[in-house]
XYZ file of C-alpha atoms in Angstrom:
751
model
C -19.396 0.070 -21.642
C -21.961 2.056 -24.074
C -22.365 5.709 -24.749
C -26.310 5.221 -25.115
C -26.591 7.415 -28.061
C -29.804 7.373 -30.169
C -28.319 7.925 -33.632
C -24.870 7.192 -32.802
C -24.116 4.827 -30.319
C -20.623 3.394 -29.327
C -19.861 -0.186 -27.666
C -16.578 -0.801 -26.075
C -15.260 -4.192 -26.650
C -13.270 -6.208 -23.899
C -11.885 -9.696 -23.684
C -10.686 -10.422 -20.447
C -7.390 -12.220 -21.531
C -6.134 -9.537 -24.160
C -3.182 -8.295 -22.926
C -0.087 -6.945 -24.441
C 3.383 -8.334 -23.348
C 4.430 -11.309 -21.985
C 5.478 -14.540 -23.904
C 3.400 -13.205 -26.781
C 5.844 -10.399 -27.442
C 8.934 -11.947 -26.178
C 9.605 -15.828 -26.097
C 12.334 -15.134 -23.450
C 10.078 -13.575 -21.046
C 11.015 -14.632 -17.559
C 7.954 -13.461 -15.319
C 10.238 -10.915 -13.893
C 12.604 -13.145 -12.476
C 16.432 -12.764 -13.177
C 18.200 -15.330 -14.784
C 18.655 -18.669 -13.034
C 22.328 -18.553 -12.887
C 22.340 -15.632 -10.958
C 20.653 -17.518 -7.970
C 23.858 -17.870 -5.952
C 25.007 -14.239 -6.272
C 21.610 -13.145 -5.145
C 21.448 -15.479 -2.126
C 24.612 -13.972 -1.155
C 23.213 -10.202 -1.631
C 19.960 -11.124 0.050
C 21.955 -12.806 3.256
C 24.078 -9.546 3.285
C 21.078 -7.356 3.371
C 19.347 -9.331 6.286
C 22.647 -9.074 8.295
C 22.758 -5.354 7.570
C 19.257 -4.624 8.726
C 19.797 -6.559 12.054
C 23.318 -4.785 12.677
C 21.584 -1.364 11.775
C 21.207 0.676 14.799
C 17.523 1.492 13.699
C 17.128 -1.755 11.906
C 17.087 -0.338 8.403
C 18.794 -0.556 4.991
C 18.702 1.850 2.110
C 17.991 -0.491 -0.688
C 17.037 -3.985 -2.377
C 18.311 -2.962 -5.686
C 20.199 -6.265 -6.285
C 16.863 -8.075 -6.087
C 14.802 -6.119 -8.083
C 14.497 -7.050 -12.122
C 13.143 -4.727 -14.940
C 9.499 -5.517 -15.770
C 10.411 -6.507 -19.353
C 7.352 -7.250 -21.391
C 5.300 -6.888 -18.130
C 2.440 -5.632 -20.525
C -0.955 -4.423 -19.881
C -4.723 -4.976 -20.414
C -5.866 -3.674 -23.356
C -9.721 -2.930 -24.933
C -10.151 -4.440 -28.411
C -11.913 -1.537 -30.248
C -15.558 -0.578 -30.353
C -18.835 -1.587 -32.375
C -20.190 1.576 -33.858
C -24.171 1.570 -34.175
C -25.439 4.576 -36.432
C -28.608 5.477 -37.902
C -29.096 8.330 -40.476
C -31.799 10.191 -39.159
C -32.295 13.725 -38.326
C -35.483 13.485 -36.290
C -35.900 15.215 -33.102
C -35.621 12.990 -29.891
C -37.523 13.292 -26.893
C -38.530 11.403 -23.581
C -35.047 10.202 -23.414
C -34.213 7.875 -20.651
C -31.156 5.597 -19.949
C -30.855 3.228 -17.106
C -29.033 0.217 -15.762
C -31.497 -2.038 -14.027
C -29.741 -3.898 -11.340
C -32.256 -6.176 -10.784
C -32.221 -7.946 -14.343
C -28.714 -6.943 -15.277
C -29.685 -5.192 -18.603
C -28.927 -1.890 -19.559
C -31.767 0.204 -21.200
C -32.231 3.133 -23.307
C -35.654 4.255 -24.612
C -36.639 7.475 -26.439
C -39.093 8.815 -28.727
C -38.844 10.348 -32.506
C -42.094 11.954 -33.448
C -44.881 9.301 -33.027
C -42.467 6.648 -33.188
C -41.028 4.756 -29.826
C -37.712 3.128 -29.403
C -36.063 0.944 -26.820
C -32.547 -0.453 -26.753
C -31.551 -3.233 -24.415
C -27.691 -4.473 -23.684
C -26.628 -7.663 -21.931
C -23.842 -9.742 -21.715
C -24.466 -13.414 -21.277
C -22.341 -15.659 -19.138
C -24.183 -19.029 -20.221
C -23.980 -18.328 -24.040
C -20.462 -16.394 -23.825
C -21.981 -13.739 -25.888
C -22.964 -10.068 -25.714
C -26.092 -8.619 -27.564
C -27.360 -5.057 -28.323
C -31.017 -4.908 -29.321
C -33.044 -2.032 -30.635
C -36.808 -1.998 -31.263
C -39.123 0.402 -32.627
C -42.980 0.191 -32.854
C -42.955 1.631 -36.692
C -40.479 0.189 -39.289
C -37.331 1.864 -39.492
C -37.540 4.670 -42.094
C -33.640 5.200 -42.059
C -30.730 3.042 -42.271
C -29.162 1.322 -39.488
C -25.427 0.310 -39.567
C -23.225 -1.732 -37.363
C -19.262 -1.584 -37.885
C -16.275 -2.379 -35.824
C -13.978 0.230 -35.071
C -10.207 -0.429 -33.982
C -8.152 1.259 -31.349
C -4.889 2.781 -32.881
C -2.731 0.933 -30.936
C -3.905 -2.437 -32.045
C -2.007 -4.238 -34.970
C -3.191 -5.849 -38.035
C -6.638 -5.332 -37.755
C -9.202 -6.065 -40.051
C -13.108 -6.353 -40.456
C -14.560 -8.395 -43.272
C -17.845 -10.046 -44.398
C -18.172 -13.608 -43.721
C -21.830 -13.732 -45.069
C -24.740 -11.465 -45.607
C -25.304 -11.053 -41.941
C -21.883 -11.701 -40.152
C -18.760 -9.698 -39.715
C -15.164 -11.152 -38.502
C -13.117 -8.616 -36.947
C -9.391 -9.518 -36.039
C -6.245 -7.906 -34.766
C -3.366 -8.444 -32.469
C -1.468 -6.522 -29.440
C 1.938 -6.326 -31.129
C 3.398 -5.431 -34.420
C 3.251 -8.303 -37.036
C 4.547 -11.594 -36.159
C 4.190 -11.112 -32.519
C 1.744 -10.458 -29.926
C -1.610 -11.860 -28.668
C -4.275 -12.433 -31.444
C -8.073 -11.873 -30.874
C -11.230 -12.385 -32.870
C -14.570 -11.308 -32.870
C -17.693 -12.815 -34.936
C -20.820 -10.857 -34.857
C -24.041 -11.457 -36.463
C -27.240 -9.198 -36.995
C -30.634 -10.488 -36.934
C -33.650 -8.707 -37.641
C -37.596 -8.648 -37.526
C -38.782 -9.175 -40.499
C -35.946 -11.593 -41.103
C -33.188 -11.193 -43.430
C -33.528 -7.176 -43.683
C -29.619 -7.096 -43.224
C -26.694 -7.051 -45.540
C -22.842 -6.654 -45.322
C -20.736 -4.589 -47.461
C -16.969 -3.956 -47.900
C -16.756 -0.193 -47.868
C -13.671 2.172 -47.980
C -13.105 3.937 -44.759
C -9.841 6.247 -44.000
C -8.093 4.437 -46.653
C -8.766 1.019 -45.749
C -11.539 -1.543 -46.854
C -13.811 -2.549 -43.911
C -17.019 -4.505 -43.368
C -20.372 -2.749 -42.528
C -23.455 -4.300 -41.584
C -26.751 -2.513 -42.728
C -30.430 -2.763 -41.772
C -33.503 -1.212 -43.405
C -37.380 -1.465 -42.798
C -36.822 -3.608 -39.794
C -38.878 -3.208 -36.436
C -36.208 -5.210 -34.394
C -32.406 -5.318 -35.079
C -30.079 -7.223 -32.665
C -26.333 -7.747 -33.023
C -24.837 -10.364 -30.979
C -21.063 -11.167 -30.844
C -18.381 -13.598 -29.339
C -14.851 -12.911 -28.956
C -11.761 -14.702 -27.804
C -7.793 -14.685 -27.839
C -5.335 -17.254 -28.106
C -4.317 -17.049 -24.622
C -4.274 -20.356 -22.826
C -4.002 -20.320 -18.861
C -3.325 -24.064 -18.937
C -0.215 -23.583 -21.107
C 1.590 -21.314 -18.402
C 3.730 -24.008 -16.700
C 7.311 -25.415 -17.520
C 5.832 -28.231 -19.557
C 4.542 -25.559 -22.208
C 7.809 -23.437 -21.653
C 5.394 -20.939 -19.988
C 3.982 -19.792 -23.288
C 0.446 -19.321 -22.425
C -0.274 -19.890 -26.036
C -3.572 -21.629 -27.327
C -5.011 -22.389 -30.627
C -6.200 -19.353 -32.779
C -9.965 -18.252 -31.705
C -11.454 -18.601 -34.903
C -12.424 -22.228 -34.938
C -14.027 -22.213 -31.412
C -15.924 -18.876 -32.102
C -17.277 -20.246 -35.515
C -18.782 -23.107 -33.243
C -20.294 -21.047 -30.961
C -21.774 -18.139 -32.700
C -24.209 -20.172 -34.831
C -25.348 -22.166 -31.518
C -26.021 -18.298 -30.040
C -27.587 -16.880 -33.347
C -29.927 -19.757 -33.632
C -31.920 -18.359 -30.591
C -34.646 -15.751 -30.699
C -33.800 -12.240 -29.114
C -36.301 -13.462 -26.349
C -34.472 -16.551 -25.679
C -31.354 -15.125 -25.543
C -32.570 -12.643 -22.957
C -34.250 -15.093 -20.938
C -31.366 -17.079 -20.621
C -29.278 -14.105 -19.415
C -32.218 -13.314 -17.022
C -32.214 -16.669 -15.299
C -28.453 -16.823 -15.052
C -28.501 -13.252 -13.435
C -31.363 -14.129 -11.199
C -30.020 -17.403 -10.013
C -26.261 -15.875 -9.466
C -27.221 -12.377 -8.162
C -30.925 -11.158 -7.735
C -32.280 -14.182 -5.828
C -29.695 -15.003 -3.019
C -29.116 -11.772 -1.420
C -30.833 -8.399 -0.775
C -30.414 -5.505 1.681
C -33.149 -3.040 2.325
C -32.253 0.366 4.122
C -36.000 1.378 4.440
C -35.485 4.204 1.354
C -37.708 4.956 -1.152
C -35.973 5.610 -5.054
C -36.428 9.090 -6.270
C -37.103 8.347 -9.841
C -37.736 12.165 -10.514
C -33.809 12.658 -10.018
C -31.402 10.962 -12.520
C -28.147 9.371 -10.662
C -26.044 12.198 -11.905
C -28.157 14.784 -10.151
C -28.532 12.812 -6.870
C -24.506 12.264 -6.855
C -24.173 16.022 -7.521
C -26.688 16.967 -4.497
C -25.045 14.699 -2.025
C -23.103 16.084 0.940
C -20.960 14.594 3.367
C -23.141 16.309 6.062
C -26.412 14.726 5.202
C -25.517 11.794 2.960
C -28.377 9.911 0.915
C -29.113 6.307 2.256
C -30.937 5.443 -0.869
C -27.781 6.186 -3.110
C -25.739 4.641 -0.815
C -27.778 1.418 -1.159
C -27.571 1.843 -4.729
C -23.861 1.988 -4.664
C -23.625 -1.251 -2.350
C -25.839 -3.121 -5.008
C -23.585 -1.623 -7.819
C -20.626 -2.794 -6.314
C -22.023 -6.104 -6.184
C -23.216 -5.986 -9.777
C -19.577 -5.151 -10.992
C -17.949 -7.930 -9.188
C -20.439 -10.307 -10.317
C -20.291 -9.125 -13.977
C -16.409 -8.873 -13.992
C -15.140 -12.136 -12.457
C -16.806 -14.969 -13.894
C -14.305 -16.084 -16.609
C -10.979 -17.772 -16.750
C -9.648 -14.822 -15.059
C -10.230 -12.464 -12.022
C -11.282 -8.885 -12.400
C -8.680 -6.415 -12.836
C -8.693 -2.474 -11.356
C -10.879 -1.516 -14.133
C -13.057 -4.503 -14.000
C -13.785 -6.534 -17.209
C -17.285 -6.562 -18.470
C -19.276 -9.554 -18.031
C -16.870 -12.499 -18.358
C -17.900 -18.421 -11.445
C -16.089 -15.709 -9.512
C -14.477 -18.333 -7.368
C -13.074 -20.852 -10.024
C -11.356 -18.066 -11.954
C -9.419 -16.724 -9.067
C -8.380 -20.249 -7.773
C -7.413 -21.536 -11.221
C -5.548 -17.975 -11.938
C -3.635 -18.410 -8.895
C -2.621 -21.887 -9.507
C -1.786 -21.770 -13.092
C -0.116 -18.342 -13.224
C 1.315 -17.673 -9.704
C 2.651 -20.967 -8.703
C 4.786 -22.209 -11.861
C 6.685 -18.907 -11.878
C 6.393 -18.305 -7.928
C 8.523 -21.438 -7.346
C 11.330 -19.938 -9.859
C 11.090 -16.741 -7.970
C 11.216 -18.502 -4.531
C 14.530 -20.383 -5.783
C 16.169 -17.320 -7.732
C 15.413 -14.474 -5.113
C 15.088 -16.301 -1.939
C 17.335 -19.621 -2.276
C 14.234 -21.436 -1.396
C 13.491 -24.708 -2.687
C 9.953 -25.167 -1.176
C 6.730 -23.612 -1.790
C 6.118 -20.303 -3.809
C 6.217 -16.527 -3.704
C 4.838 -13.634 -5.407
C 5.169 -9.814 -4.921
C 2.927 -6.671 -5.641
C 2.205 -6.826 -9.129
C 1.039 -9.419 -11.329
C -0.113 -9.766 -14.754
C -2.002 -12.967 -16.471
C 1.510 -14.065 -17.533
C 2.942 -15.189 -14.077
C 4.784 -12.104 -13.290
C 6.261 -13.020 -9.588
C 9.330 -11.161 -9.268
C 10.256 -8.068 -7.643
C 9.632 -5.634 -10.160
C 11.968 -2.520 -10.726
C 10.182 0.618 -10.408
C 13.241 2.741 -12.354
C 13.808 6.199 -10.691
C 11.573 5.288 -7.646
C 12.751 3.395 -4.701
C 11.541 -0.247 -6.048
C 11.298 -1.685 -2.596
C 8.752 0.755 -1.736
C 6.321 -0.784 -3.845
C 7.559 -4.083 -4.708
C 9.068 -6.001 -1.769
C 5.831 -7.156 -0.994
C 6.263 -11.306 -0.855
C 3.153 -11.267 1.535
C 0.855 -11.054 -1.467
C 0.439 -14.828 -1.664
C -0.181 -15.002 2.341
C -2.738 -12.471 2.101
C -4.412 -13.864 -1.180
C -4.668 -17.469 0.938
C -6.990 -15.818 3.391
C -9.477 -15.919 0.316
C -8.502 -19.522 -0.187
C -9.185 -20.614 3.432
C -12.422 -18.532 3.741
C -13.678 -20.399 0.504
C -13.719 -23.716 2.419
C -14.768 -22.027 5.748
C -17.878 -20.376 4.246
C -18.968 -23.740 2.567
C -18.355 -22.486 -0.714
C -15.574 -24.795 -1.233
C -16.017 -28.794 -1.107
C -13.540 -30.970 0.583
C -12.568 -32.341 -2.766
C -11.865 -28.784 -3.916
C -9.653 -28.373 -0.673
C -7.831 -31.157 -0.821
C -7.446 -30.578 -4.647
C -6.899 -26.946 -5.091
C -7.005 -25.106 -1.900
C -4.735 -26.906 0.178
C -2.010 -27.031 -2.332
C -2.181 -23.288 -2.686
C -2.078 -22.907 0.996
C 0.555 -25.089 1.689
C 2.944 -23.979 -0.792
C 2.527 -20.413 0.860
C 3.210 -21.768 4.296
C 6.284 -23.679 2.973
C 8.044 -20.579 1.489
C 7.338 -18.718 4.823
C 8.787 -21.631 6.814
C 12.087 -21.283 4.996
C 11.899 -17.184 5.199
C 11.454 -16.482 8.781
C 14.491 -15.636 10.761
C 15.232 -15.212 14.668
C 15.077 -11.763 15.658
C 18.743 -10.783 16.291
C 18.035 -6.955 16.708
C 15.867 -7.297 19.777
C 17.381 -10.837 20.453
C 13.807 -11.851 22.196
C 13.609 -15.409 20.354
C 10.884 -14.501 18.031
C 10.903 -15.229 14.658
C 10.446 -12.366 11.787
C 10.366 -11.561 8.205
C 13.745 -9.957 6.888
C 13.534 -7.685 4.837
C 10.297 -6.152 4.610
C 8.358 -3.057 3.828
C 4.953 -2.077 5.246
C 3.151 -1.976 1.703
C 4.175 0.988 -0.602
C 6.018 2.521 2.457
C 9.735 2.909 3.661
C 11.546 1.840 5.180
C 13.192 -1.342 4.181
C 13.304 -3.085 7.823
C 12.037 -6.387 9.526
C 9.003 -7.670 11.671
C 6.443 -5.430 9.530
C 3.148 -5.896 11.461
C 1.454 -6.533 8.286
C 3.694 -9.305 7.096
C 3.834 -10.900 10.760
C 0.071 -10.724 11.105
C -0.603 -12.490 7.661
C 1.865 -15.177 7.927
C 0.560 -15.959 11.378
C -3.020 -16.478 9.583
C -1.634 -18.670 6.718
C -0.228 -20.977 9.685
C -3.279 -20.989 11.823
C -5.321 -21.748 8.401
C -2.840 -24.843 7.826
C -3.390 -25.963 11.556
C -7.191 -25.762 11.028
C -7.640 -27.299 7.329
C -5.069 -30.023 8.047
C -7.480 -32.738 8.830
C -9.854 -32.010 5.645
C -6.762 -31.826 3.472
C -5.912 -35.473 3.237
C -2.470 -34.845 3.659
C -0.383 -37.325 5.749
C 2.844 -35.017 5.968
C 2.666 -34.445 9.887
C 6.628 -33.235 9.951
C 5.001 -30.224 7.826
C 2.254 -29.664 10.357
C 4.697 -29.970 13.082
C 7.217 -27.347 11.505
C 4.217 -25.056 11.035
C 3.251 -25.228 14.563
C 6.851 -25.112 15.800
C 7.397 -22.029 13.712
C 3.906 -20.395 14.637
C 4.664 -20.833 18.396
C 7.665 -18.615 17.819
C 6.498 -16.075 15.240
C 5.988 -12.403 16.282
C 2.542 -11.720 15.724
C 3.009 -8.193 14.903
C 1.061 -6.968 17.657
C 2.974 -4.139 19.751
C 1.960 -1.066 21.205
C 4.255 2.203 20.582
C 5.219 5.108 22.604
C 2.284 7.230 21.726
C -0.526 4.703 22.345
C -0.441 3.434 18.637
C -0.725 -0.121 17.202
C 3.051 -0.335 15.670
C 3.492 -0.643 12.023
C 7.075 -2.010 12.091
C 8.778 -3.917 15.130
C 11.243 -1.265 15.742
C 9.025 2.077 16.287
C 9.000 4.243 13.451
C 5.286 5.706 13.286
C 4.753 9.222 13.142
C 1.730 10.839 14.221
C 1.531 12.993 11.119
C 1.348 9.823 8.653
C -1.711 10.108 6.600
C -0.689 7.191 4.427
C -3.212 5.607 2.271
C -2.617 1.893 3.518
C -3.902 0.937 6.827
C -1.253 -2.029 6.439
C -0.679 -2.856 10.110
C -4.550 -2.841 10.980
C -5.242 -5.869 8.627
C -5.746 -8.101 11.633
C -8.731 -5.664 12.835
C -10.030 -5.598 8.974
C -10.418 -7.534 6.649
C -8.754 -9.995 8.802
C -8.925 -11.181 12.098
C -5.906 -11.484 14.336
C -6.690 -8.531 16.235
C -10.454 -8.925 15.579
C -10.788 -12.159 16.762
C -8.111 -11.983 19.537
C -9.217 -13.707 22.693
C -11.531 -11.916 25.301
C -9.525 -11.923 28.512
C -6.476 -13.126 26.964
C -2.837 -12.117 26.544
C -1.466 -14.043 24.033
C 1.327 -11.505 23.304
C 1.300 -9.821 27.053
C -1.688 -7.571 25.920
C -5.344 -7.702 26.441
C -7.916 -7.427 23.456
C -8.925 -3.818 24.926
C -5.354 -2.623 24.784
C -5.095 -3.741 21.356
C -8.311 -2.336 20.155
C -7.328 1.023 21.816
C -3.850 0.834 20.284
C -5.884 0.024 16.587
C -8.267 3.038 17.337
C -5.357 5.478 18.033
C -3.456 4.528 14.746
C -6.966 4.743 12.829
C -7.510 8.433 14.092
C -3.832 9.513 13.418
C -3.963 8.201 9.952
C -6.805 10.356 9.142
C -10.193 10.018 6.765
C -8.055 9.292 3.576
C -7.338 12.643 2.286
C -3.533 12.480 2.841
C -1.339 13.720 0.045
C -0.266 10.642 -1.319
C -3.437 9.402 -3.354
C -6.880 10.747 -1.896
C -8.423 7.507 -3.415
C -11.797 6.150 -2.451
C -10.633 2.535 -1.671
C -8.554 3.966 1.271
C -11.546 5.987 2.867
C -13.747 2.772 2.590
C -11.331 0.737 4.318
C -11.152 3.432 7.110
C -14.968 3.291 7.273
C -14.960 -0.478 7.613
C -12.321 -0.470 10.078
C -14.483 2.032 12.137
C -17.455 -0.403 11.784
C -15.148 -3.237 13.005
C -14.715 -1.083 16.118
C -18.401 -0.404 16.498
C -18.521 3.056 15.949
C -21.324 3.563 13.666
C -21.451 7.252 13.306
C -17.658 7.490 12.569
C -18.148 4.499 9.739
C -21.035 6.806 8.426
C -18.986 10.059 8.179
C -16.091 8.473 6.447
C -18.359 6.521 4.067
C -20.135 9.797 3.090
C -16.905 11.533 2.632
C -15.754 8.524 0.069
C -19.251 8.953 -1.620
C -18.991 12.626 -1.825
C -15.358 12.977 -2.743
C -14.432 9.617 -4.928
C -17.594 8.857 -7.082
C -18.403 9.954 -10.528
C -21.865 10.714 -11.954
C -22.101 7.399 -13.353
C -21.122 5.624 -9.743
C -17.745 4.929 -10.964
C -14.962 4.950 -8.127
C -12.532 7.873 -9.257
C -8.698 7.766 -8.227
C -7.255 10.975 -7.419
C -10.698 12.755 -8.280
C -9.428 16.411 -8.059
C -6.888 15.597 -10.841
C -8.255 17.318 -14.450
C -8.302 13.514 -15.928
C -9.277 11.203 -13.073
C -9.133 7.676 -13.740
C -11.497 4.705 -12.536
C -10.506 2.120 -10.250
C -13.143 -0.358 -9.099
C -11.440 -1.240 -5.844
C -13.682 1.566 -3.996
C -16.878 0.517 -5.648
C -16.204 -2.991 -4.272
C -15.147 -1.569 -1.053
C -18.157 0.493 -0.281
C -20.048 -2.741 -0.324
C -17.736 -4.574 1.861
C -17.744 -1.546 4.337
C -21.401 -1.127 4.562
C -22.110 -4.812 5.068
C -19.261 -4.915 7.808
C -21.724 -1.959 9.881
C -24.452 -4.562 9.436
C -22.985 -7.850 10.326
C -19.927 -9.063 11.626
C -18.351 -12.821 12.124
C -14.569 -12.789 11.523
C -12.467 -16.193 11.560
C -11.560 -17.353 14.737
C -8.075 -18.937 15.735
C -9.348 -22.463 16.162
C -12.852 -24.267 15.741
C -13.064 -24.667 19.435
C -13.181 -21.039 19.849
C -16.906 -19.753 19.381
C -17.970 -18.190 16.099
C -19.016 -14.674 17.186
C -21.847 -13.102 14.910
C -22.316 -9.618 15.836
C -25.750 -8.196 14.308
C -25.919 -4.495 13.625
C -22.574 -3.646 15.068
C -22.169 -0.368 13.857
C -25.791 0.886 12.472
C -25.812 4.530 11.879
C -28.654 6.762 12.835
C -29.439 7.480 9.146
C -30.355 3.979 8.532
C -31.926 3.036 11.844
C -35.435 3.383 11.031
C -35.924 0.248 9.324
C -34.185 -2.350 7.221
C -33.584 -5.747 6.541
C -30.740 -8.303 5.312
C -31.691 -11.329 3.588
C -29.532 -14.224 2.483
C -26.328 -13.037 3.764
C -23.374 -15.610 4.065
C -21.214 -16.291 7.345
C -18.405 -18.559 7.629
C -19.245 -22.017 9.042
C -21.731 -22.381 6.157
C -24.299 -20.232 7.419
C -26.959 -18.158 5.984
C -28.542 -15.464 7.967
C -31.416 -13.334 7.580
C -32.829 -10.444 9.965
C -34.488 -7.114 9.910
C -34.576 -4.076 12.161
C -36.662 -1.456 13.343
C -35.616 1.708 15.569
C -32.178 0.215 15.462
C -33.332 -2.931 17.038
C -33.142 -6.472 15.175
C -35.677 -8.675 14.844
C -36.927 -11.814 12.793
C -33.010 -13.063 13.044
C -33.135 -16.642 11.276
C -29.657 -18.685 10.913
C -29.872 -21.577 8.347
C -26.753 -24.057 8.582
C -25.646 -25.772 5.278
C -25.738 -29.516 4.852
C -22.313 -29.561 3.940
C -19.803 -32.348 4.312
C -16.945 -29.924 5.526
C -19.212 -28.547 8.155
C -18.210 -29.035 11.767
C -20.289 -28.462 14.793
C -19.269 -25.523 16.779
C -20.365 -23.011 19.567
C -22.029 -19.738 18.007
C -22.570 -16.769 20.058
C -24.830 -14.135 18.726
C -24.135 -10.824 19.984
C -26.148 -7.467 19.842
C -25.474 -4.081 21.572
C -22.338 -5.408 23.174
C -23.795 -8.604 24.633
C -24.345 -12.332 23.938
C -28.177 -12.713 23.178
C -28.086 -16.510 22.172
C -25.471 -19.163 22.344
C -25.772 -22.707 20.857
C -23.668 -25.358 19.418
C -24.851 -25.026 15.456
C -24.994 -28.310 13.414
C -25.071 -29.229 9.768
C -28.992 -28.347 8.536
C -29.936 -26.573 11.620
C -32.444 -23.535 11.523
C -31.981 -21.460 14.453
C -34.384 -18.511 15.300
C -32.949 -15.718 17.464
C -35.163 -13.416 19.724
C -33.654 -10.365 20.619
């Protein structure tokens, strides 16, 4: 994050792993779990809760308080401070421009001062693990340019010192002296002509600090590297769950000289090549729009209306969402709700699950659920393996924290990683399968015969539909997610190398008895709970019972003409539509968040209603996005906060209107690829999708004109995990092509 100033510029510093709390603040940190000696008592409490729910005339209980635990030392993500860039000039500025180039991943600023022209560029480079801010003038600087570090007030023991004439070391920690996570930055300034920089210690606010100053240069750039003493490989019991690694200085002192030995053009080219290969070259979307460079993004956002929309601004938002995820999830840790600036998306997510959730999650399974197999985590996780059920103080904790289905939902991404061809068989056997198997093992031991309806099905007890009361059993969201995990086990067992056929048999047996969470209520709605509790006036932000419609598949890929649960697919889709209508367009009194609107838009796209999709999408853009395109939570607040989820959700929702290929219950079922399932009229004139990825290791490109697709080409990967399977191509409600896809095949489809 930068301000883009000409005389004074502020660059926000972030390291993905810099958190307060956890074992760095308290060596007795338990990951939110009660002490192990409480397991027997908690087991009795949970057994009593389950019995009470089944015996209740309405299938409810009022609290799960015995199971929740204070979030002691949970901690929070923190920024590391600022780099202040200053010039002591009073020259008048003109021709100011500032933009983020999504084609190159470069942030750029340009302006004039009299006859002098200035240009700034900023980027963070994944290959070099460094960030750079570059300034160029077509005339030697007549003023002094300075660079300094500014600490945030909440940080402790901060210092900035000169390492040499062109290098600063900036250090600090998250907690008071003697505890907390340590961080360090090393920053070096280079110039053209060379050696026009010096480092000085000055007195600032009563404390000595280092400043780098540059004079008479035409080019100057500062490059910095940073790290903490967090170590994700030290989060297991063999390391006493410490997550503590070595002081970061030695590794940074090795990295910075290598980076600093490169010229600015070399650094820039490394970044551009990496960005092109990872982002720009693989995929593109064209909505047939023409950019309006005469209007700033701020003005385009201000002019945006729900009635008319702006397809070009929507396209920019789509690409911006891709950019934010690409830039924030390429390190050791996945992105958080605010993203983390420029830190391979997949590797970080799987490693994070395996190394932070599983070790503590196995403890949580034993202590809270009396379960000796598998692992579990709940609604809120940090980087220190917080897997317990967090006590929310004055609020009813179960509403938020009673979400042991978190792992089940996340396993859909693990399964997809293999299914899309991104993960190899070796990855699946080594990392993917153990994650999914551990989740399935937990649920094998935490499903119970429904003693309320006495229908012989197996249900979760207790459960809360996410962020809703009541505490009950058989929540649709849980049941749908667990079914998909069990289904993933069946589909992935052959490739896993696992010989535990008894486990597979147990999964199949429990899956056959599992309540699918697909029931239609008295007013035609898809029921959110197995005991009917739905209200027509419920505008809750979550669509938890519709997860099988989107983004998952238990509803979307329900067999045509089938009646697996005594209902047809058309009946289920009609019920889902009824629920979606009554849930509103995302303006309920409980959040008014952007993500809830774009989720609704994606669901309308899944139902094939392009105009309703577009209406809700426009409402989200109109209501929930700031002038810099950040998605805003509670935008009507006097001080709304940025949350990245709606930025990412816009991209997903828009893509779902253009292309759909939901998972299937087995590889024997055809993979149904629907082209332009919900294309709104505003985008229908012309457009194209190039390089989209589908499950089955398929790449697809196509274009459209006047709402009709053409030049449809499918490319099947040459991947070892790929299985030949039937593929149906659907457009406008009918199958336009049907074939058996094979590895390496190229298929052109005429429509």
